[in-house]
Amino acid sequence: MTQAMAIKLPRLQNDLLELFRIGYDAESKGVFRMGFTEADMQARDWLIRKFEQEGFHARMDSAGNIIGSMPGQHSGPVVAIGSHIDSVPAGGMFDGSLGVLAGLECMRTVRDHGLHCQYPLEVYAFAEEEGRFGGMMGVQAIAGELTPQWLETAHDANHMLLRDEMTRAGLNALEALNARVDPKHFRAFLELHIEQGPVLERIKKPVGVVDAISGVYKWLVRLIGKANHAGTAPMDMRSDAFMGLADFAHEIPRIIDEDGTDKSRLTIGWVKLKPGYAHTVPGEAEFTLVGRDTDPQVMHDLADSCRRVLSAIARKHNLMFEFEQMSWLAPQAMSDEVIQAFCRQAEALQLDYEVMPSGAGHDAQYMAKITPTGLIFIPSIGGVSHAPDEWTHWQDVEIGANLLLHTALDFARQ
Ligand code: HGY
Ligand code: MN
Ligand code: MN
Ligand code: MN
C-alpha cells in the first residue's frame, strides 16, 4: 500500500511560500532570517503553530531547535527528518526550509493514509545552521558537541554575543547544553536539501545521494596597520590594512593550487575597513575567511597555508595580524545503511540518481555522529544558492519529497 503513497505538492508549495514571507525583504527579494534574529524566532513560532494546526505535537528545545512529532506503535527509536529554517542575508526560499517542510508534508501524508508506523516520526528545524555564530549550533547541541566556553563567548562578525541574542529570543545560552539527545533516541536521520551547486542540472539527474559532506572553518581575521591622511602619507610610508587584505585575496588561487584540491574553497564574504572613510588610509581591515574541503587533512593544510601567507603579508605591509577561529566543522561521511536505503527507494521509484559529495555544510554532518544519517539533493537551477534567485523546479521538489517519504517509511516500518 505504501508504494502508492505520495506527498501533496500544493501543500508543500504553500508552506514554502508562507515561510518565505517571514523575513522577506522586497528590495533584495531575498529572505533575512539569520540565527536568533526577530524574523528567525517568528519563523520558529510559525512552524510550531503549523505542526499543531496539523494535529502534531511541537516544541522548542533549550537550543532553539523546533521538533514536530508523530507517535508510532512503539515509543522509539524515532525516525528523524530535518534541516534548518534560519537563512543567510538575502537568502532564497529553499535552502533548509525545503528539508523541514518536506518532513512536515511526509507526516501529513502518513496521517492522511491512516498509516500507523511502527516507530515515531520527528521533524527538526535546527537552530543557527547558517553560521552567523559559527554554524550548526542547534544540531551540535543535540549531538552534545557544544561547550559552556563557546556558548559564553560566541559572537557574530559585528561582535554581537550569541548569549545576548539568545536572551533576547527568550532562551538561556548555557541551557543549550541540556538540549543533548541520547543517540539511542534515534533510529536514523534523513535530510532533503537543494544541491546549491551545478552538478545535477549539468548531468540531468533529478536526485543526488550524498556520500560525504565537506568540512568548513570560519575565521574572523584582523589586519592592523595605521590610519593616516590619504593625501599627505607617501605611498611607501603607509601601513595600509586594505592593501594587505587585497594582497591576501590575490594569493588565494595559489594557496588552493599548492595546498588544496578541486574540492577546496576559500571565501572572503564580509569585510569591514576602519575608519572606513575615503580620505583616510585604512588602519584596520576585519574580514571573514571561510575554508572548506571534504578531506580533514586538506582542511588543516589550507588553514596552515592561510596563516603563513597572512603573516608574510603582514610583515610586507608593516601590519599586525590576528584571527579568531569562530568554527571548525569537520568533514563527515554519510552512513552506508542510509545511502543504500535512499538508493534502493530511488530505484523502486524509478528515479535516476547520482552518488556525490556535498560542497556545502549541512546539519546531517552532526547527526551522522550520533545516528545512521543520509542526505539527498535535488537540482538547483543554474547551481545558484545563498541568493534571492535560488530556485528549483517544482517537479524536482515533488520527486525529492517523495523519495524522502518512502525512505523514512522504510525505516519507520522496520
Ligand atoms: O555555508 C554552508 O555550507 C551552509 O549553507 N551552511
Ligand atoms: Mn542549508
Ligand atoms: Mn545555506
Ligand atoms: Mn572574540
Coordinates of C-alpha atoms and ligand atoms in Angstrom, one line a residue, residues 153-156 159 161 220 324-326, ligand 4:
T153 CA 31.9 33.8 24.1
A154 CA 30.5 33.1 20.6
H155 CA 29.7 36.2 18.6
D156 CA 28.9 37.3 15.1
H159 CA 30.7 41.2 17.7
L161 CA 27.2 37.9 21.5
L220 CA 37.4 36.4 11.8
E324 CA 39.8 34.2 15.7
Q325 CA 38.5 30.7 14.7
M326 CA 34.7 31.1 15.0
Ligands
MN4 MN 36.0 37.1 20.1

